Short mmCIF file of C-alpha atoms in Angstrom, two decimals:
data_model
loop_
_atom_site.label_atom_id
_atom_site.label_comp_id
_atom_site.label_asym_id
_atom_site.label_seq_id
_atom_site.Cartn_x
_atom_site.Cartn_y
_atom_site.Cartn_z
CA MET A 268 77.88 9.20 -18.49
CA ALA A 269 78.85 11.98 -16.21
CA LEU A 270 76.82 15.16 -16.40
CA SER A 271 78.47 18.35 -17.42
CA ALA A 272 78.89 21.09 -14.87
CA PRO A 273 75.98 23.24 -16.22
CA ALA A 274 73.67 20.20 -16.21
CA GLN A 275 74.59 19.41 -12.61
CA VAL A 276 73.88 23.00 -11.63
CA ARG A 277 70.47 22.88 -13.34
CA ARG A 278 69.66 19.58 -11.67
CA SER A 279 70.65 20.89 -8.26
CA ALA A 280 68.53 23.99 -8.88
CA ARG A 281 65.48 21.88 -9.75
CA ARG A 282 65.98 19.82 -6.60
CA ALA A 283 66.29 22.97 -4.54
CA ARG A 284 63.11 24.44 -6.04
CA LEU A 285 61.25 21.16 -5.47
CA TRP A 286 62.47 21.05 -1.88
CA ILE A 287 61.40 24.66 -1.32
CA PHE A 288 57.98 23.92 -2.87
CA LEU A 289 57.52 20.90 -0.58
CA GLN A 290 58.51 22.99 2.44
CA VAL A 291 56.05 25.74 1.52
CA ALA A 292 53.26 23.24 0.83
CA LEU A 293 53.94 21.48 4.12
CA ALA A 294 53.99 24.81 5.95
CA MET A 295 50.66 25.79 4.37
CA LEU A 296 49.17 22.41 5.25
CA LEU A 297 50.39 22.67 8.86
CA ALA A 298 49.14 26.27 9.10
CA THR A 299 45.71 25.24 7.81
CA ALA A 300 45.61 22.35 10.27
CA ALA A 301 46.64 24.70 13.06
CA VAL A 302 43.87 27.17 12.16
CA VAL A 303 41.29 24.37 12.08
CA LEU A 304 42.57 22.99 15.39
CA VAL A 305 42.55 26.39 17.09
CA THR A 306 39.05 27.10 15.75
CA TRP A 307 37.83 23.76 17.08
CA LEU A 308 39.51 24.32 20.43
CA SER A 309 37.94 27.77 20.68
CA GLU A 310 34.51 26.11 20.59
CA GLN A 311 35.38 23.79 23.47
CA ARG A 312 34.52 25.35 26.81
CA GLY A 313 37.20 23.38 28.61
CA PHE A 314 40.01 25.07 26.61
CA ARG A 315 38.80 28.64 27.11
CA LEU A 316 39.91 30.82 29.98
CA ARG A 317 37.82 33.90 30.65
CA HIS A 318 37.56 36.33 33.50
CA ASP A 319 34.72 38.83 33.85
CA LEU A 320 36.09 42.15 35.14
CA THR A 321 32.71 43.91 35.34
CA SER A 322 31.40 44.60 38.83
CA GLY A 323 27.99 43.10 38.07
CA ASP A 324 29.21 40.05 36.11
CA GLU A 325 27.56 41.53 33.03
CA ASN A 326 29.63 39.35 30.68
CA THR A 327 28.93 36.05 32.44
CA LEU A 328 25.94 33.79 31.94
CA ASP A 329 24.25 32.32 34.97
CA PRO A 330 25.15 28.66 35.68
CA VAL A 331 21.50 27.71 35.12
CA SER A 332 21.63 29.27 31.66
CA ILE A 333 24.92 27.53 30.82
CA ALA A 334 23.38 24.20 31.81
CA VAL A 335 20.36 24.84 29.55
CA ILE A 336 22.61 25.68 26.59
CA ALA A 337 24.88 22.68 27.20
CA LYS A 338 21.89 20.32 27.01
CA LEU A 339 20.42 21.66 23.78
CA PRO A 340 19.42 18.59 21.75
CA GLY A 341 19.95 20.22 18.37
CA ASP A 342 20.71 23.40 16.46
CA VAL A 343 18.79 26.60 17.20
CA THR A 344 18.54 29.76 15.12
CA ILE A 345 17.90 33.16 16.70
CA ASP A 346 16.69 35.86 14.31
CA VAL A 347 17.00 39.38 15.71
CA PHE A 348 14.56 42.02 14.47
CA PHE A 349 15.43 45.15 16.47
CA ARG A 350 14.26 48.63 15.44
CA PRO A 351 14.13 52.02 17.22
CA ALA A 352 11.31 52.50 19.70
CA GLU A 353 8.89 55.38 19.74
CA PHE A 354 9.33 58.44 21.96
CA PRO A 355 9.84 58.48 24.96
CA TYR A 356 11.05 54.86 25.00
CA THR A 357 13.82 55.36 22.43
CA GLN A 358 16.92 55.56 24.65
CA PRO A 359 16.00 52.93 27.30
CA THR A 360 14.95 50.53 24.55
CA ALA A 361 18.28 51.03 22.77
CA ILE A 362 20.07 50.17 26.03
CA ALA A 363 17.97 47.01 26.41
CA GLN A 364 18.64 46.03 22.79
CA ASP A 365 22.39 46.48 23.22
CA ARG A 366 22.41 44.35 26.37
CA MET A 367 20.33 41.69 24.64
CA GLN A 368 22.69 41.55 21.66
CA LYS A 369 25.67 41.08 23.98
CA LEU A 370 23.79 38.35 25.82
CA LEU A 371 23.00 36.56 22.53
CA ARG A 372 26.67 36.65 21.56
CA ARG A 373 27.63 35.13 24.92
CA ALA A 374 25.01 32.41 24.49
CA LYS A 375 26.32 31.65 21.00
CA ASP A 376 29.89 31.36 22.35
CA GLU A 377 28.73 28.91 25.03
CA SER A 378 26.75 26.73 22.60
CA ALA A 379 29.66 25.00 20.79
CA GLY A 380 28.07 25.88 17.46
CA HIS A 381 24.49 24.86 18.33
CA ILE A 382 23.17 28.45 18.42
CA GLU A 383 23.28 30.66 15.33
CA VAL A 384 22.39 34.35 15.66
CA GLU A 385 21.16 36.22 12.57
CA GLU A 386 20.84 40.02 12.59
CA ASN A 387 18.08 41.38 10.34
CA ASP A 388 18.21 44.99 9.14
CA LEU A 389 15.12 47.02 10.10
CA SER A 390 16.71 50.47 9.91
CA ASP A 391 14.18 51.40 7.21
CA PRO A 392 10.95 49.48 7.90
CA ALA A 393 9.34 50.93 4.77
CA HIS A 394 12.00 49.42 2.48
CA LEU A 395 13.12 46.06 3.83
CA SER A 396 15.70 43.97 2.04
CA ALA A 397 14.58 40.83 0.21
CA ARG A 398 16.47 38.71 2.73
CA THR A 399 14.72 40.32 5.72
CA GLU A 400 11.29 40.06 4.08
CA GLY A 401 11.95 36.43 3.20
CA ARG A 402 12.99 35.58 6.74
CA MET A 403 9.93 37.34 8.18
CA GLY A 404 7.79 35.28 5.82
CA ASP A 405 9.46 32.05 6.91
CA LEU A 406 8.81 32.92 10.55
CA LYS A 407 5.23 34.11 9.89
CA LEU A 408 5.97 37.63 11.12
CA LEU A 409 3.49 40.08 9.64
CA THR A 410 5.03 43.13 11.26
CA VAL A 411 7.59 44.18 13.86
CA GLU A 412 6.41 46.76 16.37
CA PRO A 413 8.66 49.63 17.52
CA GLY A 414 11.40 48.29 19.77
CA GLY A 415 11.50 44.98 17.97
CA LEU A 416 11.80 41.34 18.94
CA PHE A 417 13.82 38.20 18.36
CA VAL A 418 12.61 34.78 17.25
CA VAL A 419 14.06 31.50 18.53
CA SER A 420 13.38 28.64 16.13
CA ALA A 421 14.24 24.95 15.95
CA GLY A 422 12.69 23.00 13.10
CA THR A 423 8.99 23.88 12.92
CA ARG A 424 8.90 25.30 16.43
CA ARG A 425 9.35 28.99 17.06
CA GLU A 426 9.05 31.39 19.98
CA ILE A 427 8.73 35.16 19.62
CA VAL A 428 10.24 37.32 22.37
CA HIS A 429 9.40 41.04 22.34
CA VAL A 430 11.67 43.71 23.78
CA ARG A 431 8.67 45.12 25.65
CA PRO A 432 7.50 43.66 27.93
CA GLU A 433 9.21 40.24 27.86
CA ILE A 434 12.81 41.53 27.89
CA ALA A 435 12.56 44.93 29.55
CA ASP A 436 10.31 47.01 31.78
CA ILE A 437 10.64 50.69 30.87
CA ASP A 438 9.40 53.70 32.84
CA PRO A 439 8.40 56.46 30.36
CA GLY A 440 9.18 59.13 32.95
CA ASN A 441 7.51 62.52 32.86
CA GLN A 442 8.10 64.95 29.99
CA ASP A 443 5.37 67.43 30.92
CA GLU A 444 6.29 70.06 33.51
CA ARG A 445 2.60 70.61 34.20
CA MET A 446 2.43 67.07 35.63
CA GLY A 447 5.21 67.68 38.14
CA PRO A 448 9.02 67.49 38.05
CA THR A 449 10.32 66.22 34.73
CA MET A 450 11.87 62.76 34.79
CA PRO A 451 13.71 61.05 31.94
CA PRO A 452 12.60 57.60 30.76
CA ARG A 453 14.61 54.75 32.24
CA LEU A 454 15.13 51.01 32.04
CA VAL A 455 13.57 49.64 35.22
CA ASN A 456 14.15 45.91 34.81
CA PHE A 457 16.01 43.74 32.30
CA ARG A 458 15.02 40.07 31.99
CA GLY A 459 16.83 39.16 28.78
CA GLU A 460 18.59 36.07 30.11
CA GLU A 461 15.42 34.61 31.61
CA ALA A 462 13.44 35.31 28.42
CA LEU A 463 16.11 33.72 26.21
CA MET A 464 16.40 30.55 28.30
CA SER A 465 12.62 30.21 28.43
CA ALA A 466 12.41 30.49 24.64
CA LEU A 467 15.22 27.94 24.13
CA LEU A 468 13.43 25.43 26.33
CA LYS A 469 10.11 25.99 24.60
CA VAL A 470 11.44 25.14 21.15
CA THR A 471 13.70 22.24 22.16
CA GLN A 472 12.32 20.50 25.22
CA GLY A 473 10.27 17.34 25.17
CA ALA A 474 8.15 15.59 22.61
CA SER A 475 5.23 17.34 20.99
CA LYS A 476 2.03 17.25 23.07
CA LYS A 477 -1.41 16.96 21.52
CA VAL A 478 -4.32 19.31 22.17
CA VAL A 479 -7.66 17.93 20.97
CA PHE A 480 -10.70 20.21 20.45
CA THR A 481 -14.25 18.87 20.64
CA GLN A 482 -16.39 19.60 17.56
CA GLY A 483 -20.01 18.98 16.58
CA HIS A 484 -21.76 20.80 19.44
CA GLY A 485 -21.76 24.36 18.11
CA GLU A 486 -18.14 25.09 19.08
CA PRO A 487 -16.23 27.76 17.09
CA ASP A 488 -14.52 26.41 13.98
CA LEU A 489 -10.97 25.29 14.72
CA LEU A 490 -9.94 26.31 11.20
CA GLY A 491 -12.13 29.42 11.02
CA ILE A 492 -10.33 32.61 9.99
CA ASP A 493 -13.24 34.92 10.79
CA GLU A 494 -13.52 36.89 14.04
CA VAL A 495 -15.13 34.06 16.01
CA GLY A 496 -12.90 31.28 14.63
CA LEU A 497 -10.00 29.60 16.41
CA SER A 498 -7.37 29.59 13.65
CA ARG A 499 -5.10 32.02 15.53
CA LEU A 500 -5.23 29.83 18.62
CA ARG A 501 -4.44 26.74 16.56
CA GLY A 502 -1.44 28.43 14.91
CA GLU A 503 0.03 29.66 18.19
CA LEU A 504 -0.36 26.26 19.85
CA GLU A 505 1.50 24.63 16.97
CA SER A 506 4.24 27.27 17.16
CA ASP A 507 4.50 26.57 20.89
CA GLY A 508 5.30 22.91 20.25
CA PHE A 509 1.83 21.36 20.43
CA SER A 510 0.12 19.28 17.79
CA VAL A 511 -3.56 20.15 17.35
CA ASP A 512 -6.42 17.86 16.39
CA SER A 513 -10.22 17.75 16.65
CA TRP A 514 -12.61 15.12 17.97
CA ASP A 515 -16.04 14.51 16.49
CA SER A 516 -17.63 11.51 18.17
CA ALA A 517 -19.87 10.96 15.15
CA LYS A 518 -16.72 9.93 13.27
CA HIS A 519 -14.60 8.53 16.12
CA PRO A 520 -16.44 7.34 19.28
CA THR A 521 -13.38 7.67 21.53
CA LEU A 522 -10.79 10.36 22.06
CA PRO A 523 -7.46 9.91 20.24
CA ALA A 524 -5.24 7.68 22.36
CA ASP A 525 -2.42 10.25 22.37
CA THR A 526 -4.55 13.15 23.66
CA ASP A 527 -2.74 15.22 26.29
CA VAL A 528 -5.06 18.22 26.68
CA LEU A 529 -8.78 18.26 25.86
CA ALA A 530 -10.23 21.66 24.85
CA ILE A 531 -13.99 22.23 25.09
CA ILE A 532 -14.56 25.78 23.85
CA GLY A 533 -18.06 27.25 23.80
CA PRO A 534 -20.35 24.25 23.12
CA GLN A 535 -23.97 25.18 22.42
CA GLN A 536 -25.39 21.67 22.92
CA VAL A 537 -25.17 18.96 25.54
CA PHE A 538 -22.98 15.93 24.98
CA SER A 539 -24.29 12.43 24.48
CA ALA A 540 -24.11 9.95 27.34
CA ALA A 541 -21.20 8.19 25.61
CA GLU A 542 -19.32 11.46 25.07
CA ASP A 543 -19.92 12.45 28.70
CA ALA A 544 -18.51 9.15 29.91
CA GLU A 545 -15.50 9.41 27.56
CA ILE A 546 -14.64 12.94 28.72
CA ARG A 547 -14.99 12.08 32.40
CA ALA A 548 -12.86 8.97 31.98
CA PHE A 549 -10.17 11.03 30.24
CA VAL A 550 -9.98 13.74 32.91
CA GLU A 551 -10.39 11.49 35.95
CA GLY A 552 -7.76 9.12 34.57
CA GLY A 553 -5.07 11.81 34.59
CA GLY A 554 -6.01 13.91 31.56
CA GLN A 555 -5.96 17.70 31.38
CA MET A 556 -8.82 19.92 30.19
CA ILE A 557 -9.34 23.58 29.34
CA ALA A 558 -12.92 24.71 28.85
CA SER A 559 -15.24 27.67 28.53
CA PRO A 560 -19.05 27.72 28.48
CA GLY A 561 -20.82 29.10 25.43
CA GLU A 562 -22.71 32.39 25.41
CA ARG A 563 -25.79 30.37 26.38
CA PRO A 564 -24.52 27.74 28.81
CA ILE A 565 -26.75 24.69 28.96
CA GLU A 566 -27.32 22.97 32.27
CA GLY A 567 -28.56 19.49 32.99
CA ASP A 568 -27.36 15.95 32.44
CA HIS A 569 -24.34 15.45 30.14
CA SER A 570 -23.74 19.20 29.85
CA LEU A 571 -20.35 20.88 30.18
CA VAL A 572 -21.72 22.75 33.21
CA SER A 573 -22.53 19.52 35.04
CA MET A 574 -19.12 18.00 34.24
CA LEU A 575 -17.23 21.08 35.46
CA PHE A 576 -19.28 21.08 38.68
CA ASP A 577 -18.03 17.57 39.46
CA PHE A 578 -14.48 18.71 38.67
CA GLY A 579 -14.75 21.42 41.36
CA ILE A 580 -15.86 24.49 39.38
CA LYS A 581 -19.43 25.80 39.14
CA VAL A 582 -20.49 27.91 36.16
CA ARG A 583 -23.28 30.38 36.91
CA ALA A 584 -25.08 29.89 33.63
CA ARG A 585 -27.66 32.62 34.16
CA GLY A 586 -26.37 36.16 33.68
CA VAL A 587 -22.97 37.64 32.85
CA VAL A 588 -20.52 39.83 34.72
CA ALA A 589 -20.86 43.53 33.84
CA HIS A 590 -18.80 46.59 34.74
CA PRO A 591 -19.51 50.33 34.39
CA VAL A 592 -17.83 52.06 31.47
CA PRO A 593 -15.78 55.22 32.21
CA SER A 594 -17.16 58.29 30.47
CA VAL A 595 -15.59 61.59 29.45
CA SER A 596 -16.97 63.25 32.57
CA GLY A 597 -15.36 60.57 34.72
CA SER A 598 -18.60 59.24 36.14
CA PRO A 599 -19.41 55.52 35.57
CA GLN A 600 -21.73 54.90 32.64
CA VAL A 601 -24.20 52.02 32.32
CA GLY A 602 -26.85 51.07 29.79
CA THR A 603 -24.41 50.24 26.98
CA GLU A 604 -23.20 46.88 25.64
CA ASP A 605 -19.64 47.92 26.48
CA CYS A 606 -20.51 47.11 30.09
CA GLY A 607 -20.08 43.47 29.09
CA ASP A 608 -16.35 43.99 28.44
CA LEU A 609 -14.09 43.21 31.40
CA VAL A 610 -10.47 44.29 31.79
CA VAL A 611 -8.57 42.24 34.38
CA ASP A 612 -5.28 43.82 35.46
CA GLN A 613 -2.63 42.74 37.98
CA LEU A 614 -4.97 43.39 40.91
CA GLY A 615 -7.35 40.78 39.56
CA MET A 616 -4.71 38.09 38.91
CA ALA A 617 -3.83 35.44 41.44
CA VAL A 618 -0.19 34.55 42.08
CA THR A 619 -0.04 31.39 39.96
CA PRO A 620 2.31 30.01 37.28
CA ILE A 621 -0.34 30.95 34.70
CA THR A 622 -0.48 34.64 35.59
CA ASP A 623 2.92 35.31 37.19
CA VAL A 624 4.60 36.58 34.01
CA LEU A 625 1.56 38.69 33.10
CA ARG A 626 1.46 40.30 36.54
CA ARG A 627 5.14 41.24 36.47
CA ALA A 628 4.85 42.66 32.94
CA GLY A 629 1.75 44.71 33.74
CA ARG A 630 -0.37 42.90 31.16
CA ARG A 631 -4.17 42.67 31.08
CA VAL A 632 -6.69 40.02 30.11
CA LEU A 633 -9.83 41.06 28.23
CA LEU A 634 -13.11 39.13 28.37
CA ARG A 635 -16.52 39.81 26.82
CA ARG A 636 -19.75 38.63 28.43
CA ALA A 637 -18.00 36.42 30.95
CA HIS A 638 -19.98 34.07 33.16
CA ALA A 639 -19.26 34.08 36.87
CA LEU A 640 -17.51 31.03 38.35
CA GLU A 641 -17.67 29.54 41.84
CA ARG A 642 -16.43 26.50 43.71
CA GLY A 643 -18.44 23.44 42.73
CA ASN A 644 -18.34 19.91 44.08
CA VAL A 645 -14.96 19.78 45.81
CA PRO A 646 -14.19 16.28 47.12
CA SER A 647 -11.30 15.64 49.45
CA GLY A 648 -7.94 16.23 47.81
CA THR A 649 -9.27 18.68 45.21
CA ARG A 650 -7.59 22.10 45.04
CA VAL A 651 -9.60 24.90 43.45
CA LEU A 652 -8.14 28.36 42.87
CA GLU A 653 -9.49 31.57 41.35
CA ILE A 654 -7.12 32.75 38.61
CA LEU A 655 -8.85 35.92 37.38
CA ARG A 656 -11.28 38.14 39.25
CA ALA A 657 -13.41 40.91 37.79
CA PRO A 658 -12.55 44.48 38.86
CA GLU A 659 -14.29 46.46 41.59
CA GLY A 660 -17.78 47.75 40.87
CA CYS A 661 -19.03 44.74 38.88
CA TRP A 662 -22.53 43.37 39.07
CA LEU A 663 -24.23 40.24 37.77
CA GLU A 664 -26.32 41.32 34.78
CA LEU A 665 -29.41 39.11 34.41
CA PRO A 666 -31.29 38.68 31.11
CA LYS A 667 -34.48 40.59 30.42
CA ALA A 668 -37.66 38.82 31.34
CA GLY A 669 -38.59 36.19 28.79
CA THR A 670 -35.12 36.06 27.16
CA ASP A 671 -31.95 34.04 27.64
CA ASP A 672 -29.24 36.51 26.55
CA GLN A 673 -30.83 39.94 26.09
CA PHE A 674 -29.61 42.55 28.57
CA ASP A 675 -30.30 46.21 29.31
CA TRP A 676 -26.94 46.62 31.12
CA ILE A 677 -28.54 48.64 33.92
CA PRO A 678 -28.18 47.20 37.44
CA ASP A 679 -31.15 47.46 39.77
CA ASP A 680 -30.98 47.86 43.50
CA ALA A 681 -31.15 44.11 44.03
CA ALA A 682 -28.32 43.31 41.56
CA GLU A 683 -25.61 41.11 43.01
CA ARG A 684 -22.31 42.96 43.26
CA ALA A 685 -18.90 41.35 43.86
CA ARG A 686 -15.46 40.77 42.41
CA PHE A 687 -16.64 37.66 40.59
CA ALA A 688 -14.20 34.94 39.55
CA VAL A 689 -14.05 34.71 35.74
CA ALA A 690 -11.28 32.09 35.47
CA MET A 691 -10.50 29.19 37.81
CA GLN A 692 -8.27 26.14 37.98
CA SER A 693 -8.83 22.79 39.64
CA SER A 694 -6.45 19.93 40.33
CA PHE A 695 -7.12 16.63 42.04
CA PRO A 696 -5.69 13.12 42.33
CA LEU A 697 -6.79 10.36 39.98
CA ARG A 698 -10.32 9.08 40.51
CA ARG A 699 -9.92 5.98 38.34
CA ALA A 700 -7.17 3.92 36.73
CA ALA A 701 -4.60 6.00 34.90
CA ARG A 702 -4.83 6.12 31.12
CA GLN A 703 -2.18 4.00 29.43
CA ARG A 704 0.22 5.94 27.23
CA ALA A 705 3.34 4.52 25.61
CA ASP A 706 5.23 7.82 25.98
CA LYS A 707 4.37 8.31 29.67
CA ASP A 708 6.65 7.36 32.52
CA ALA A 709 4.88 4.56 34.35
CA THR A 710 6.56 5.50 37.64
CA VAL A 711 4.98 8.98 37.66
CA ARG A 712 1.45 9.23 39.02
CA PRO A 713 -0.26 11.98 37.01
CA GLU A 714 -2.54 14.68 38.38
CA CYS A 715 -5.89 15.71 36.91
CA ARG A 716 -5.97 19.40 35.97
CA VAL A 717 -8.81 21.60 34.71
CA VAL A 718 -8.81 25.28 33.73
CA VAL A 719 -12.11 27.06 33.11
CA LEU A 720 -12.61 30.52 31.61
CA GLY A 721 -15.95 32.26 31.89
CA ALA A 722 -15.85 33.64 28.32
CA THR A 723 -15.25 31.96 24.97
CA SER A 724 -14.11 35.30 23.51
CA VAL A 725 -10.65 34.83 25.04
CA PHE A 726 -9.94 32.05 22.52
CA GLN A 727 -11.45 33.63 19.41
CA ASN A 728 -9.48 35.37 16.66
CA TRP A 729 -10.79 38.88 17.30
CA LEU A 730 -9.47 38.99 20.88
CA PHE A 731 -6.77 36.33 20.84
CA ASP A 732 -3.80 38.66 20.18
CA ASN A 733 -4.46 40.41 23.48
CA ASP A 734 -5.03 37.23 25.53
CA LYS A 735 -2.53 34.94 23.79
CA GLU A 736 -0.01 34.78 26.63
CA PHE A 737 -2.67 33.92 29.18
CA VAL A 738 -4.14 31.10 27.07
CA LEU A 739 -0.74 29.59 26.19
CA ASN A 740 0.35 29.78 29.83
CA ALA A 741 -2.83 27.97 30.85
CA VAL A 742 -2.28 25.15 28.34
CA ASN A 743 1.38 24.82 29.32
CA TRP A 744 0.44 24.67 33.00
CA LEU A 745 -2.08 21.94 32.29
CA GLU A 746 0.59 19.80 30.66
CA GLY A 747 3.19 20.66 33.30
CA ARG A 748 5.52 22.46 30.88
CA ASP A 749 6.97 25.14 33.14
CA TYR A 750 9.39 27.17 31.02
CA ARG A 751 9.88 30.13 33.31
CA VAL A 752 13.60 29.76 33.97
CA ARG A 753 14.83 31.57 37.08
CA VAL A 754 18.39 32.85 36.98
CA SER A 755 20.06 33.00 40.37
CA ARG A 756 21.60 36.44 40.15
CA GLU A 757 19.82 39.69 39.51
CA SER A 758 20.45 41.84 36.48
CA PRO A 759 23.00 44.52 37.34
CA GLN A 760 21.35 47.72 38.42
CA ALA A 761 22.65 51.28 38.35
CA ARG A 762 24.69 52.16 41.43
CA ARG A 763 23.23 55.10 43.36
CA VAL A 764 24.02 56.75 46.68
CA ASP A 765 21.07 56.48 49.03
CA VAL A 766 21.15 59.81 50.83
CA ASN A 767 18.41 58.66 53.18
CA ALA A 768 20.53 55.84 54.62
CA PRO A 769 22.05 56.51 58.06
CA GLY A 770 25.51 58.07 57.93
CA VAL A 771 25.63 58.45 54.14
CA LEU A 772 25.53 62.25 54.05
CA SER A 773 28.21 62.54 56.72
CA SER A 774 30.44 60.16 54.77
CA VAL A 775 29.92 62.15 51.57
CA HIS A 776 30.77 65.37 53.46
CA LEU A 777 33.93 63.80 54.90
CA VAL A 778 35.13 62.63 51.48
CA ALA A 779 34.18 65.71 49.45
CA VAL A 780 34.94 68.48 51.95
CA VAL A 781 37.84 67.07 53.98
CA LEU A 782 39.66 64.15 52.35
CA LEU A 783 39.74 65.37 48.73
CA PRO A 784 41.09 68.88 49.64
CA LEU A 785 43.69 67.31 51.94
CA LEU A 786 44.74 64.96 49.15
CA CYS A 787 45.14 67.90 46.76
CA VAL A 788 47.28 69.77 49.34
CA ALA A 789 49.43 66.69 49.87
CA LEU A 790 49.97 66.26 46.13
CA GLY A 791 50.89 69.94 45.83
CA LEU A 792 53.43 69.73 48.63
CA CYS A 793 54.97 66.61 47.09
CA THR A 794 55.24 68.32 43.71
CA ALA A 795 56.85 71.44 45.24
CA TRP A 796 59.33 69.36 47.21
CA ALA A 797 60.28 67.38 44.10
CA ARG A 798 60.93 70.54 42.10
CA ARG A 799 63.13 72.10 44.77
CA ARG A 800 65.38 69.01 44.75
CA ARG A 801 66.14 69.38 41.02
#
C-alpha cells in the first residue's frame, strides 16, 4: 500500500536525520583517530622537525645525551623539588633552576614517553601539600635544602641530584664594600645535562652488583643506626643500584658466589687462615675490595694489614695523622683531640675518576684519626696511586708510652712531618685463575682493584653525609661503573667584550664614535629627501 504524502515526508526526514547522525559520528570517530595519530606521531622523533635558533644551541640536547635517552630500557620518573635559595645565591640559583626545567622538558620530549617529569610545590616549605609530603616519603627525602634538587627514579633505584653543587657552580660575589669592590653573585658553570645523563645511567644501566661486608671481627654493624653504624652506607649503596649482604665465615665458610665488591671496614681482630685464603683468592682472581683499618690496626699473619701490603698498599699501623687546629688568634693550636680531624680539599685530591667530580665541585673529605698509607709490596704490573693526601703542616702523632691509642696531640721536635697519603688505590692483573661467574662476559679479562682508606670514620653514620660522594665514587670505580657522562659541547656562557684583547678597543671606538653617528646622519638625510619629494 502506497504511503501518503505526509508519511513519505516523515520517512524521508528520519532517513535524513539518520544520515546526518552517521556523518557526525563518523566525523567524530575520524577526528578522534586523527588526534590519536597526531599525538603518536608527535612522540616519534623521525616525524618531528625542529630548528634551534639560539646562538648557543640552548634548546638542543647533545648527541651523547640523545643516545642515552634513546637506549633507556624502561620508564623513568623525575621528581623536581626546587625552592628558592638563600641570599646571596637567590638569583643565580633561580637561573640554574629555570635552565634545568627547560632541559628536563627537552629530555622528556626526546624520550618517546619513557621519561615522566613531576613538579612538586615547595613554595611554602612549612606547609607542604599531602601529595608533596607523600612523594618525599616514597623517595626517602627527609628535607630539601635551599635551592632544591631533583630525584631520578626507576623501580627501587633512585639518584638525588642537588642544584648546588652537582648542577651549578655559583660565585656569591662580594656584598661588603669593606672587602673591596662590590660584585653581584653569578652563575659560573652549569652542568645540568651532564648531571641528568649521569643520573639516568645510574638508575637504569646494568644488573645489580653485590657488595658484601665482612662481619664477626669487630667491624661496625651493617644495620646499626647509631653514630658508628653503617646503616646510612647500606641505604645509599642500595639506592645506587647495589645489593648489600654480609659474610660471617662462622655461618658460611666461603664468600657468596655472586660477590662483586668485598668491603672490610674496621676489623679489630685478625682473620682465620681459611678466611685469609678466601679473601686473597677472591681479590687475586679478579675481585674488587674496599677496606679501612680499625682504630687499632693489627699486624701479623692473616691480618688486614698484611693482606693490603701484598696488594700494594702499606698501612702504618702505629700512630695517626694529626693537623694543627686554627684558633681565634690565627695561630695553629695543638694539644686538643680536634687535631685528629683532617679536612682534605681539592689540593689534596689526585686527578682520578673517584675524586674528579669532587675536585670540580669544590667538595671536601673529612677523616678522623686516619692512619698513614704508603706503597707496599708492588710486583710488576701493579699500579698504586695516592687518592687523598693530608694538608700541609701534618705530623704523625704517636701513642703515649705504654698505650696503643692514647695521644697528647703535641708534636715533638722529632715528629715526622709530611703530606701523608690517607687514601690509596691499587690495581693489578690477575694472579690466579679468574673466578667463574654466570653473569660475567667470558671474553673480558677482569682487573683486580683495591681501595684503602686510612680511617673507618668515613663510612660511619655520623660522618657519612659529608663523605657520601667519595665513598660511592670509590665503590663505583671498583666495579667499573663510570657514570660521568661527558657532553661534547660546553654550556652557553654569557657573551662579553674582552677589552684586553688586541684591537678590541679600537674596534669599539670605530663602531661607537664613527659608524653609528654616520649611520644616523645617513638616515636623517634619507628621511629629509623623502619628505621633500612628497
